[in-house]
Tab-separated table of C-alpha atoms in Angstrom:
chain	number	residue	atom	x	y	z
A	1	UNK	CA	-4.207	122.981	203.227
A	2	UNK	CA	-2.155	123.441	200.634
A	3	UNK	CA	0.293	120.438	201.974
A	4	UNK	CA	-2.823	118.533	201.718
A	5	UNK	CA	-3.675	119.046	197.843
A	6	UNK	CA	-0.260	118.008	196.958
A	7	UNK	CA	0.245	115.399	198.758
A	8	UNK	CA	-2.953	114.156	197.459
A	9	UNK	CA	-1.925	115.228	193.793
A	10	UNK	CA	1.495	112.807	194.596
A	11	UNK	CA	-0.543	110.301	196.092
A	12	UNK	CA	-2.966	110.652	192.982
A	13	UNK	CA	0.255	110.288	190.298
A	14	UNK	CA	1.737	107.032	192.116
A	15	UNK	CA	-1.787	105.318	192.240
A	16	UNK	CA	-2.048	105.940	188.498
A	17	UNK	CA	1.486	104.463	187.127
A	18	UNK	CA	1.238	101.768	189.639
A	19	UNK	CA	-2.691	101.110	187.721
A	20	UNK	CA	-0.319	101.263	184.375
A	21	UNK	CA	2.480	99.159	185.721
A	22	UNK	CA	-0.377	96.566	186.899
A	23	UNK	CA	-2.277	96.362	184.015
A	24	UNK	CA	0.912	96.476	181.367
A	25	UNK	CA	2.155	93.966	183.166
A	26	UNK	CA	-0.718	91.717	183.562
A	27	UNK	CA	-1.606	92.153	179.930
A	28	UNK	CA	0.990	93.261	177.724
A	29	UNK	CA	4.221	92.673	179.500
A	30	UNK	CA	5.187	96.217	178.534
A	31	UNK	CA	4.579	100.157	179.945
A	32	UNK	CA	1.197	101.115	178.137
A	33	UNK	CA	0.328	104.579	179.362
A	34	UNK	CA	-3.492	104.226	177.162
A	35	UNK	CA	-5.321	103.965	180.348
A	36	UNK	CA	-3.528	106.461	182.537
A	37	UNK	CA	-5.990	109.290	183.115
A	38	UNK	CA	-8.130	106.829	184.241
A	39	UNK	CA	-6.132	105.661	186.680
A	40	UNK	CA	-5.219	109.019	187.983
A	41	UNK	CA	-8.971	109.540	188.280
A	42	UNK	CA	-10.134	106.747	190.688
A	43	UNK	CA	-6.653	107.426	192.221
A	44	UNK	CA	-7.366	110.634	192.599
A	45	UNK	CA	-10.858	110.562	193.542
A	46	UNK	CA	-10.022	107.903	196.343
A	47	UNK	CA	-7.027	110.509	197.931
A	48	UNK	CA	-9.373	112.871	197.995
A	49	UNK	CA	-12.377	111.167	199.932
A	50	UNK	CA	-9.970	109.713	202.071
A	51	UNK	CA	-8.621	113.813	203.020
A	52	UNK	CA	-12.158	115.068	203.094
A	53	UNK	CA	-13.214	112.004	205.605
A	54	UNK	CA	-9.391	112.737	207.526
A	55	UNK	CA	-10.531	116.895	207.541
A	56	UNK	CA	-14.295	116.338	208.859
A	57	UNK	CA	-13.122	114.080	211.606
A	58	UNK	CA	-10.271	116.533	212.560
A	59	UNK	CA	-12.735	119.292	212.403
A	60	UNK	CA	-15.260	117.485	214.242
A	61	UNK	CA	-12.978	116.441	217.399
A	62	UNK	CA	-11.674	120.277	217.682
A	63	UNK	CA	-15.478	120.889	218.737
């Protein structure tokens, strides 16, 4: 379980500095780390759906 929270906390970093290096580079040619806990958010948020959906459906077959 544990294994599971950090890889979703690594997963959760990367999809928020490649939100950063997608925007900067879309808009301002340039690392702007303004919008970064809001990329960590939905990046966050997604990883953990995603391990929640993965956990109920491993759960589910073991019954």
């Amino acid at each position: 379980m544990i294994i599971n929270l950090l890889l979703c906390l690594l997963i959760a970093l990367f999809g928020a500095f490649i939100g950063v290096v997608a925007e900067s580079h879309w808009h301002f040619r340039q690392l702007d780390f303004q919008h970064f806990t809001r990329y960590l958010l939905v990046s966050g948020s997604i990883c953990l759906i995603t391990i929640a959906i993965l956990l109920f459906e491993y759960f589910s077959a073991a019954y």
